[in-house]
CSV table of C-alpha atoms in Angstrom, one decimal:
chain,number,residue,atom,x,y,z
A,1104,UNK,CA,0.0,0.0,0.0
A,1105,UNK,CA,2.9,2.4,0.8
A,1106,UNK,CA,4.2,1.8,-2.7
A,1107,UNK,CA,0.9,2.7,-4.2
A,1108,UNK,CA,0.8,5.9,-2.1
A,1109,UNK,CA,4.3,6.9,-3.1
A,1110,UNK,CA,3.3,6.4,-6.8
A,1111,UNK,CA,0.2,8.4,-6.1
A,1112,UNK,CA,2.2,11.3,-4.6
A,1113,UNK,CA,4.5,11.2,-7.7
A,1114,UNK,CA,1.5,11.5,-10.0
A,1115,UNK,CA,0.0,14.2,-8.0
A,1116,UNK,CA,3.2,16.2,-7.9
A,1117,UNK,CA,3.5,15.9,-11.7
A,1118,UNK,CA,0.0,17.1,-12.1
A,1119,UNK,CA,0.5,20.1,-9.8
A,1120,UNK,CA,3.8,21.1,-11.5
A,1121,UNK,CA,2.3,20.9,-14.9
A,1122,UNK,CA,-1.2,22.0,-13.8
A,1123,UNK,CA,-2.0,25.0,-15.9
A,1124,UNK,CA,-5.4,24.9,-17.6
A,1125,UNK,CA,-8.7,23.2,-16.9
A,1126,UNK,CA,-10.6,23.7,-13.6
A,1127,UNK,CA,-12.5,20.4,-13.9
A,1128,UNK,CA,-11.1,17.1,-15.1
A,1129,UNK,CA,-10.6,17.8,-18.8
A,1130,UNK,CA,-10.7,15.3,-21.6
A,1131,UNK,CA,-7.2,14.8,-23.2
A,1132,UNK,CA,-6.8,16.8,-26.4
A,1133,UNK,CA,-5.4,15.6,-29.7
A,1134,UNK,CA,-1.7,16.0,-30.2
A,1135,UNK,CA,-2.4,17.5,-33.7
A,1136,UNK,CA,-2.9,20.9,-32.1
A,1137,UNK,CA,0.8,21.2,-31.4
A,1138,UNK,CA,1.6,19.8,-34.8
A,1139,UNK,CA,-0.5,22.4,-36.5
A,1140,UNK,CA,1.2,25.2,-34.5
A,1141,UNK,CA,4.6,23.8,-35.4
A,1142,UNK,CA,3.6,23.7,-39.1
A,1143,UNK,CA,2.2,27.2,-39.0
A,1144,UNK,CA,5.5,28.5,-37.5
A,1145,UNK,CA,7.5,26.6,-40.2
A,1146,UNK,CA,5.4,28.2,-42.9
A,1147,UNK,CA,5.8,31.6,-41.4
A,1148,UNK,CA,9.5,31.3,-41.3
A,1149,UNK,CA,9.5,30.2,-45.0
A,1150,UNK,CA,7.4,33.3,-45.8
A,1151,UNK,CA,9.8,35.6,-44.0
A,1152,UNK,CA,12.7,34.1,-46.0
A,1153,UNK,CA,10.7,34.6,-49.3
A,1154,UNK,CA,9.9,38.2,-48.4
A,1155,UNK,CA,13.5,38.9,-47.7
A,1156,UNK,CA,14.5,37.5,-51.1
A,1157,UNK,CA,11.8,39.5,-52.8
A,1158,UNK,CA,13.1,42.7,-51.3
A,1159,UNK,CA,16.6,41.9,-52.5
A,1160,UNK,CA,15.3,41.3,-56.0
A,1161,UNK,CA,13.4,44.6,-56.0
A,1162,UNK,CA,16.5,46.5,-54.9
A,1163,UNK,CA,18.6,45.1,-57.7
A,1164,UNK,CA,15.9,44.8,-60.5
A,1165,UNK,CA,15.3,48.4,-61.5
A,1166,UNK,CA,15.7,49.4,-65.2
A,1167,UNK,CA,19.0,51.0,-66.1
A,1168,UNK,CA,17.6,53.9,-68.1
A,1169,UNK,CA,21.1,55.3,-68.9
A,1170,UNK,CA,22.1,52.0,-70.4
A,1171,UNK,CA,18.9,51.9,-72.4
A,1172,UNK,CA,19.5,55.4,-73.8
A,1173,UNK,CA,23.1,54.5,-74.6
A,1174,UNK,CA,22.0,51.4,-76.5
A,1175,UNK,CA,19.4,53.4,-78.5
A,1176,UNK,CA,22.2,55.6,-79.9
A,1177,UNK,CA,23.2,52.6,-82.1
A,1178,UNK,CA,19.8,52.9,-83.9
A,1179,UNK,CA,19.9,56.6,-84.7
A,1180,UNK,CA,20.9,56.0,-88.3
A,1181,UNK,CA,17.2,55.3,-89.0
A,1182,UNK,CA,14.2,57.0,-87.2
A,1183,UNK,CA,12.0,53.9,-87.8
A,1184,UNK,CA,14.6,51.6,-86.3
A,1185,UNK,CA,15.2,54.1,-83.4
A,1186,UNK,CA,11.4,54.2,-82.7
A,1187,UNK,CA,11.1,50.5,-82.8
A,1188,UNK,CA,14.1,49.9,-80.4
A,1189,UNK,CA,12.8,52.6,-78.0
A,1190,UNK,CA,9.3,51.2,-78.0
A,1191,UNK,CA,10.8,47.8,-77.0
A,1192,UNK,CA,12.4,49.5,-74.1
A,1193,UNK,CA,9.1,51.3,-73.2
A,1194,UNK,CA,7.3,47.9,-73.3
A,1195,UNK,CA,10.0,46.4,-71.0
A,1196,UNK,CA,9.6,49.2,-68.4
A,1197,UNK,CA,5.7,49.1,-68.7
A,1198,UNK,CA,5.8,45.3,-68.0
A,1199,UNK,CA,8.0,45.9,-64.9
A,1200,UNK,CA,5.5,48.5,-63.7
A,1201,UNK,CA,2.6,46.1,-64.1
A,1202,UNK,CA,4.5,43.4,-62.3
A,1203,UNK,CA,5.3,45.8,-59.5
A,1204,UNK,CA,1.6,46.8,-59.2
A,1205,UNK,CA,0.6,43.2,-59.1
A,1206,UNK,CA,3.2,42.6,-56.4
A,1207,UNK,CA,1.9,45.5,-54.4
A,1208,UNK,CA,-1.7,44.2,-54.6
A,1209,UNK,CA,-0.5,40.7,-53.5
A,1210,UNK,CA,1.5,42.1,-50.6
A,1211,UNK,CA,-1.4,44.3,-49.4
A,1212,UNK,CA,-3.5,41.1,-49.3
A,1213,UNK,CA,-0.8,39.1,-47.6
A,1214,UNK,CA,-0.5,41.9,-45.0
A,1215,UNK,CA,-4.2,41.8,-44.4
A,1216,UNK,CA,-4.1,38.0,-43.9
A,1217,UNK,CA,-1.0,38.1,-41.6
A,1218,UNK,CA,-2.6,40.9,-39.5
A,1219,UNK,CA,-5.7,38.7,-39.1
A,1220,UNK,CA,-3.6,35.7,-38.1
A,1221,UNK,CA,-1.6,37.8,-35.6
A,1222,UNK,CA,-4.8,39.1,-34.0
A,1223,UNK,CA,-6.2,35.5,-33.8
A,1224,UNK,CA,-2.9,34.3,-32.2
A,1225,UNK,CA,-3.0,37.1,-29.6
A,1226,UNK,CA,-6.6,36.3,-28.8
A,1227,UNK,CA,-5.7,32.7,-28.3
A,1228,UNK,CA,-2.8,33.7,-26.1
A,1229,UNK,CA,-5.1,35.9,-23.9
A,1230,UNK,CA,-7.5,33.0,-23.5
A,1231,UNK,CA,-4.7,30.6,-22.6
A,1232,UNK,CA,-3.4,33.0,-20.1
A,1233,UNK,CA,-6.7,33.4,-18.3
A,1234,UNK,CA,-7.1,29.6,-18.2
A,1235,UNK,CA,-3.7,29.3,-16.8
A,1236,UNK,CA,-4.5,31.7,-14.0
A,1237,UNK,CA,-7.7,29.9,-13.2
A,1238,UNK,CA,-5.9,26.5,-13.2
A,1239,UNK,CA,-3.1,27.8,-10.9
A,1240,UNK,CA,-5.7,29.3,-8.5
A,1241,UNK,CA,-7.5,26.0,-8.5
A,1242,UNK,CA,-4.3,24.1,-7.7
A,1243,UNK,CA,-3.4,26.5,-5.0
A,1244,UNK,CA,-6.8,26.3,-3.3
A,1245,UNK,CA,-7.2,22.5,-3.6
A,1246,UNK,CA,-3.6,21.3,-3.5
A,1247,UNK,CA,-2.9,17.6,-2.8
A,1248,UNK,CA,-6.2,17.2,-1.0
A,1249,UNK,CA,-8.3,17.2,-4.2
A,1250,UNK,CA,-6.3,14.2,-5.6
A,1251,UNK,CA,-6.2,12.4,-2.3
A,1252,UNK,CA,-10.0,12.7,-1.9
A,1253,UNK,CA,-10.5,11.4,-5.5
A,1254,UNK,CA,-8.2,8.5,-4.9
A,1255,UNK,CA,-9.6,7.6,-1.5
A,1256,UNK,CA,-13.1,7.7,-3.0
A,1257,UNK,CA,-12.3,4.8,-5.2
A,1258,UNK,CA,-14.8,2.0,-4.8
A,1259,UNK,CA,-12.3,-0.8,-5.7
A,1260,UNK,CA,-8.7,-1.4,-6.6
A,1261,UNK,CA,-9.7,-1.4,-10.3
A,1262,UNK,CA,-11.4,2.0,-9.8
A,1263,UNK,CA,-8.3,3.2,-7.9
A,1264,UNK,CA,-6.1,2.3,-10.9
A,1265,UNK,CA,-8.5,4.0,-13.3
A,1266,UNK,CA,-8.4,7.2,-11.2
A,1267,UNK,CA,-4.6,7.0,-11.1
A,1268,UNK,CA,-4.5,6.7,-14.9
A,1269,UNK,CA,-6.9,9.6,-15.2
A,1270,UNK,CA,-4.6,11.8,-13.0
A,1271,UNK,CA,-1.7,10.9,-15.3
A,1272,UNK,CA,-3.9,11.9,-18.3
A,1273,UNK,CA,-4.6,15.3,-16.6
A,1274,UNK,CA,-0.8,15.7,-16.1
A,1275,UNK,CA,-0.2,14.9,-19.8
A,1276,UNK,CA,-3.0,17.3,-20.8
A,1277,UNK,CA,-1.5,20.1,-18.7
A,1278,UNK,CA,2.0,19.5,-20.2
A,1279,UNK,CA,0.5,19.6,-23.7
A,1280,UNK,CA,-1.4,22.9,-23.0
A,1281,UNK,CA,1.8,24.4,-21.7
A,1282,UNK,CA,3.5,23.4,-24.9
A,1283,UNK,CA,0.7,24.9,-27.0
A,1284,UNK,CA,1.0,28.1,-25.1
A,1285,UNK,CA,4.7,28.3,-25.7
A,1286,UNK,CA,4.2,27.5,-29.4
A,1287,UNK,CA,1.5,30.1,-29.7
A,1288,UNK,CA,3.8,32.7,-28.2
A,1289,UNK,CA,6.4,31.7,-30.8
A,1290,UNK,CA,3.8,31.9,-33.5
A,1291,UNK,CA,3.0,35.5,-32.4
A,1292,UNK,CA,6.6,36.5,-32.8
A,1293,UNK,CA,7.0,35.0,-36.3
A,1294,UNK,CA,3.7,36.6,-37.3
A,1295,UNK,CA,5.1,40.0,-36.2
A,1296,UNK,CA,8.4,39.3,-38.1
A,1297,UNK,CA,6.5,38.2,-41.2
A,1298,UNK,CA,4.3,41.3,-41.1
A,1299,UNK,CA,7.4,43.5,-40.8
A,1300,UNK,CA,9.1,41.9,-43.8
A,1301,UNK,CA,5.9,42.0,-45.9
A,1302,UNK,CA,5.5,45.7,-45.1
A,1303,UNK,CA,9.1,46.3,-46.0
A,1304,UNK,CA,8.6,44.6,-49.4
A,1305,UNK,CA,5.5,46.6,-50.0
A,1306,UNK,CA,7.3,49.9,-49.4
A,1307,UNK,CA,10.2,48.8,-51.6
A,1308,UNK,CA,7.8,47.9,-54.4
A,1309,UNK,CA,6.1,51.3,-54.1
A,1310,UNK,CA,9.4,53.1,-54.3
A,1311,UNK,CA,10.3,50.9,-57.3
A,1312,UNK,CA,7.1,51.8,-59.1
A,1313,UNK,CA,7.9,55.5,-58.7
A,1314,UNK,CA,11.4,54.9,-60.1
A,1315,UNK,CA,10.2,52.9,-63.0
A,1316,UNK,CA,7.5,55.6,-63.8
A,1317,UNK,CA,10.3,58.1,-63.8
A,1318,UNK,CA,12.3,55.9,-66.1
A,1319,UNK,CA,9.3,55.6,-68.4
A,1320,UNK,CA,8.9,59.3,-68.6
A,1321,UNK,CA,12.6,59.7,-69.3
A,1322,UNK,CA,12.4,57.3,-72.3
A,1323,UNK,CA,9.2,59.0,-73.6
A,1324,UNK,CA,10.8,62.4,-73.4
A,1325,UNK,CA,13.9,61.1,-75.2
A,1326,UNK,CA,11.7,59.7,-77.9
A,1327,UNK,CA,9.7,62.9,-78.4
A,1328,UNK,CA,12.9,64.9,-78.5
A,1329,UNK,CA,14.4,62.7,-81.2
A,1330,UNK,CA,11.3,62.6,-83.4
A,1331,UNK,CA,10.6,66.3,-83.1
A,1332,UNK,CA,14.3,67.2,-83.5
A,1333,UNK,CA,14.6,65.0,-86.6
A,1334,UNK,CA,11.4,66.2,-88.3
A,1335,UNK,CA,12.0,69.9,-87.6
A,1336,UNK,CA,15.6,70.0,-88.6
A,1337,UNK,CA,15.8,71.9,-91.9
A,1338,UNK,CA,18.6,69.6,-93.2
A,1339,UNK,CA,16.5,66.6,-92.6
A,1340,UNK,CA,13.2,68.1,-93.9
A,1341,UNK,CA,13.0,66.3,-97.3
A,1342,UNK,CA,14.2,63.0,-95.8
A,1343,UNK,CA,11.8,63.3,-92.9
A,1344,UNK,CA,8.9,63.9,-95.2
A,1345,UNK,CA,9.9,61.0,-97.4
A,1346,UNK,CA,10.3,58.7,-94.4
A,1347,UNK,CA,6.9,59.8,-93.0
A,1348,UNK,CA,5.2,59.1,-96.4
A,1349,UNK,CA,7.0,55.7,-96.6
A,1350,UNK,CA,5.7,54.9,-93.1
A,1351,UNK,CA,2.2,55.8,-93.9
A,1352,UNK,CA,2.3,53.8,-97.2
A,1353,UNK,CA,3.6,50.8,-95.2
A,1354,UNK,CA,0.9,51.3,-92.6
A,1355,UNK,CA,-1.8,51.5,-95.3
A,1356,UNK,CA,-0.4,48.4,-97.0
A,1357,UNK,CA,-0.5,46.5,-93.7
A,1358,UNK,CA,-4.2,47.5,-93.1
A,1359,UNK,CA,-5.2,46.7,-96.7
A,1360,UNK,CA,-3.5,43.2,-96.5
A,1361,UNK,CA,-5.4,42.5,-93.3
A,1362,UNK,CA,-8.7,43.5,-94.9
A,1363,UNK,CA,-8.0,41.3,-97.9
A,1364,UNK,CA,-7.1,38.3,-95.6
A,1365,UNK,CA,-10.5,38.8,-93.9
A,1366,UNK,CA,-12.3,38.8,-97.2
A,1367,UNK,CA,-10.6,35.7,-98.4
A,1368,UNK,CA,-11.4,33.9,-95.2
A,1369,UNK,CA,-15.1,34.9,-95.5
A,1370,UNK,CA,-15.2,33.5,-99.0
A,1371,UNK,CA,-13.8,30.2,-97.8
A,1372,UNK,CA,-16.3,30.1,-94.9
A,1373,UNK,CA,-19.2,31.4,-97.0
A,1374,UNK,CA,-19.7,34.2,-94.5
A,1375,UNK,CA,-20.3,31.8,-91.6
A,1376,UNK,CA,-19.8,33.3,-88.1
A,1377,UNK,CA,-18.9,36.7,-89.7
A,1378,UNK,CA,-19.8,39.7,-87.6
A,1379,UNK,CA,-22.7,41.8,-88.8
A,1380,UNK,CA,-22.8,45.6,-88.3
A,1381,UNK,CA,-26.4,46.6,-87.5
A,1382,UNK,CA,-25.9,50.3,-87.9
A,1383,UNK,CA,-25.7,51.3,-84.2
A,1384,UNK,CA,-23.6,54.2,-82.9
A,1385,UNK,CA,-20.1,53.5,-81.5
A,1386,UNK,CA,-19.1,53.7,-77.9
A,1387,UNK,CA,-16.5,56.4,-77.2
A,1388,UNK,CA,-13.3,54.4,-77.2
A,1389,UNK,CA,-11.3,56.5,-74.8
A,1390,UNK,CA,-13.5,57.2,-71.8
A,1391,UNK,CA,-10.7,59.0,-69.9
A,1392,UNK,CA,-10.8,61.8,-72.5
A,1393,UNK,CA,-13.7,63.2,-74.4
A,1394,UNK,CA,-12.1,66.0,-76.4
A,1395,UNK,CA,-10.6,65.4,-79.8
A,1396,UNK,CA,-7.0,66.9,-79.9
A,1397,UNK,CA,-6.5,66.3,-83.6
A,1398,UNK,CA,-9.3,66.0,-86.2
A,1399,UNK,CA,-9.8,63.8,-89.2
A,1400,UNK,CA,-8.8,65.2,-92.6
A,1401,UNK,CA,-6.2,67.4,-94.3
A,1402,UNK,CA,-4.1,69.4,-91.9
A,1403,UNK,CA,-0.7,71.0,-91.5
A,1404,UNK,CA,1.5,68.3,-89.9
A,1405,UNK,CA,2.6,69.7,-86.5
A,1406,UNK,CA,6.3,69.1,-86.9
A,1407,UNK,CA,6.9,68.5,-90.7
A,1408,UNK,CA,5.1,71.8,-91.5
A,1409,UNK,CA,3.5,70.4,-94.7
A,1410,UNK,CA,-0.1,69.5,-95.5
A,1411,UNK,CA,-0.8,65.8,-94.8
A,1412,UNK,CA,-4.0,63.8,-94.5
A,1413,UNK,CA,-4.8,62.6,-91.0
A,1414,UNK,CA,-6.7,59.4,-91.3
A,1415,UNK,CA,-8.3,59.3,-87.8
A,1416,UNK,CA,-8.9,61.4,-84.8
A,1417,UNK,CA,-6.6,61.8,-81.8
A,1418,UNK,CA,-7.7,61.6,-78.2
A,1419,UNK,CA,-5.0,62.7,-75.7
A,1420,UNK,CA,-5.2,60.8,-72.5
A,1421,UNK,CA,-2.9,59.7,-69.6
A,1422,UNK,CA,-0.7,56.7,-70.2
A,1423,UNK,CA,-2.4,53.5,-69.2
A,1424,UNK,CA,-5.9,54.9,-69.6
A,1425,UNK,CA,-8.3,52.2,-70.9
A,1426,UNK,CA,-9.1,51.9,-74.6
A,1427,UNK,CA,-12.5,50.3,-75.3
A,1428,UNK,CA,-13.9,48.4,-78.3
A,1429,UNK,CA,-16.1,50.9,-80.1
A,1430,UNK,CA,-18.5,48.1,-81.2
A,1431,UNK,CA,-19.0,44.4,-81.3
A,1432,UNK,CA,-16.7,42.5,-83.6
A,1433,UNK,CA,-13.8,40.2,-84.1
A,1434,UNK,CA,-10.1,41.2,-83.6
A,1435,UNK,CA,-8.3,41.0,-86.9
A,1436,UNK,CA,-4.9,42.2,-85.6
A,1437,UNK,CA,-3.2,42.9,-82.3
A,1438,UNK,CA,0.4,43.7,-83.2
A,1439,UNK,CA,3.2,46.2,-83.4
A,1440,UNK,CA,4.2,48.5,-86.3
A,1441,UNK,CA,6.9,51.1,-86.2
A,1442,UNK,CA,4.4,53.8,-87.4
A,1443,UNK,CA,1.2,52.7,-85.6
A,1444,UNK,CA,3.0,51.3,-82.6
A,1445,UNK,CA,1.0,48.8,-80.6
A,1446,UNK,CA,-2.3,48.6,-82.5
A,1447,UNK,CA,-5.6,46.7,-82.7
A,1448,UNK,CA,-7.9,46.3,-85.7
A,1449,UNK,CA,-11.4,45.0,-85.3
A,1450,UNK,CA,-13.8,43.7,-88.0
A,1451,UNK,CA,-17.4,44.8,-87.3
A,1452,UNK,CA,-18.9,43.3,-90.5
A,1453,UNK,CA,-20.1,44.8,-93.7
A,1454,UNK,CA,-16.6,46.1,-94.6
A,1455,UNK,CA,-16.4,48.2,-91.5
A,1456,UNK,CA,-13.3,48.2,-89.3
A,1457,UNK,CA,-12.0,50.2,-86.4
A,1458,UNK,CA,-8.2,50.7,-85.7
A,1459,UNK,CA,-6.7,51.8,-82.4
A,1460,UNK,CA,-3.0,53.0,-82.5
A,1461,UNK,CA,-0.1,53.9,-80.2
A,1462,UNK,CA,-1.2,51.7,-77.3
A,1463,UNK,CA,1.1,51.0,-74.4
A,1464,UNK,CA,-0.4,47.6,-73.8
A,1465,UNK,CA,-2.7,45.2,-75.8
A,1466,UNK,CA,-5.2,43.0,-73.9
A,1467,UNK,CA,-6.8,41.0,-76.8
A,1468,UNK,CA,-5.5,38.7,-79.5
A,1469,UNK,CA,-6.3,38.1,-83.2
A,1470,UNK,CA,-9.4,36.0,-83.7
A,1471,UNK,CA,-10.9,37.0,-80.4
A,1472,UNK,CA,-14.5,38.2,-80.3
A,1473,UNK,CA,-15.1,41.4,-78.4
A,1474,UNK,CA,-18.2,43.3,-77.3
A,1475,UNK,CA,-18.8,47.1,-77.4
A,1476,UNK,CA,-17.1,48.6,-74.3
A,1477,UNK,CA,-14.7,45.7,-73.7
A,1478,UNK,CA,-11.2,46.9,-72.5
A,1479,UNK,CA,-8.9,46.0,-75.3
A,1480,UNK,CA,-5.8,48.1,-74.7
A,1481,UNK,CA,-4.2,51.0,-72.8
A,1482,UNK,CA,-3.3,54.5,-74.0
A,1483,UNK,CA,0.4,55.0,-74.8
A,1484,UNK,CA,2.8,56.7,-77.2
A,1485,UNK,CA,4.3,53.8,-79.1
A,1486,UNK,CA,5.1,54.1,-82.8
A,1487,UNK,CA,5.5,57.5,-84.5
A,1488,UNK,CA,4.0,59.4,-81.7
A,1489,UNK,CA,5.1,62.3,-79.6
A,1490,UNK,CA,2.7,62.1,-76.7
A,1491,UNK,CA,0.3,59.8,-75.0
A,1492,UNK,CA,-2.9,59.5,-77.0
A,1493,UNK,CA,-5.3,57.2,-78.9
A,1494,UNK,CA,-5.3,57.5,-82.7
A,1495,UNK,CA,-8.7,56.1,-83.6
A,1496,UNK,CA,-9.4,55.3,-87.2
A,1497,UNK,CA,-12.5,53.9,-89.0
A,1498,UNK,CA,-12.4,52.2,-92.4
A,1499,UNK,CA,-15.3,51.4,-94.7
A,1500,UNK,CA,-14.9,49.3,-97.8
A,1501,UNK,CA,-11.1,49.8,-97.9
A,1502,UNK,CA,-11.2,53.6,-97.3
A,1503,UNK,CA,-10.7,55.7,-94.2
A,1504,UNK,CA,-13.9,57.6,-93.2
A,1505,UNK,CA,-14.6,60.3,-90.6
A,1506,UNK,CA,-15.0,58.5,-87.2
A,1507,UNK,CA,-17.2,61.3,-85.9
A,1508,UNK,CA,-20.0,59.9,-88.2
A,1509,UNK,CA,-20.1,56.8,-86.0
A,1510,UNK,CA,-19.5,58.4,-82.7
A,1511,UNK,CA,-22.6,60.6,-82.7
A,1512,UNK,CA,-20.7,63.9,-82.5
């Protein structure tokens, strides 16, 4: 009997030392709770390492605009080649800006999630702490007497062993809850560290966006200076006019070839699935800007100083502003041309086409069906352009016509 009592005292001592949580006799909890906490801590540490790596990449991944401009000098022997090379650089910087904006959105969401996880971990810690205080108070008030009374109340030796096993379960439960509390404290610390790293990445990304925007503006200003300088230089005047006319001729040939390809395709398909224009009015394709900065028709070219035909209307708008499909149709082309820059051509049926030039980004592909008002591109200044704007053209039966007739102006 003395051996049993010594064992009982040992069990009771273990229970008191580890006694932290439940006031009553709790049911043992699954060990998976600690495993989940350990896994959460591991994942958080991985996220911290990833955020640190992202920050390093941001710090070293900015565009080198000086190197870009120096590289462009090699293309100055031809304005068309120069524009094409510079537009490639513009596209590269634009893509970096979009990647950074995507990263910023992702980091803002990750920060929101991490803050919620941190708040939840703190709430759990507060609950655990209150339970610990209650448990300690219970053990202080009851002491050994509670366990002696339970053991002495056993109705048989078998019941005595069952109660002794239950006391051991309580001790194991308390030890586990202590481990959970310690792990939860660790989780709070790694959540704080992750939050700090995510916010650092976010700020670095915002700084990088500002720098890339400045790089973009530098490249655009360089392009405008070169085009205007070349076209207004008296010694280049005849060559500039000749090259301009050659560019327009090439542009018109490209458009005419696309129209011919559509006609051939319609013949083969006997008109099946061809878009049909029902005579409706177009949607304004550049909602960020409602004033026409350059009208359709004959005009004095702004830099060449000679009368030239302007085959569309220009809508000046901030870079990146949305360009919308003016009407339902099928995309015939979504491509790049040194004169038109990034451009889109849409077949509306009945020999009617719309063309959108100088975009900074294209969001649709050839063969894709679009509806009136769909976002198809973004305003830019690619191609032979000296400022952000949309050049909007309308062709009917192989000829450019005044877009205002379709825009209800």
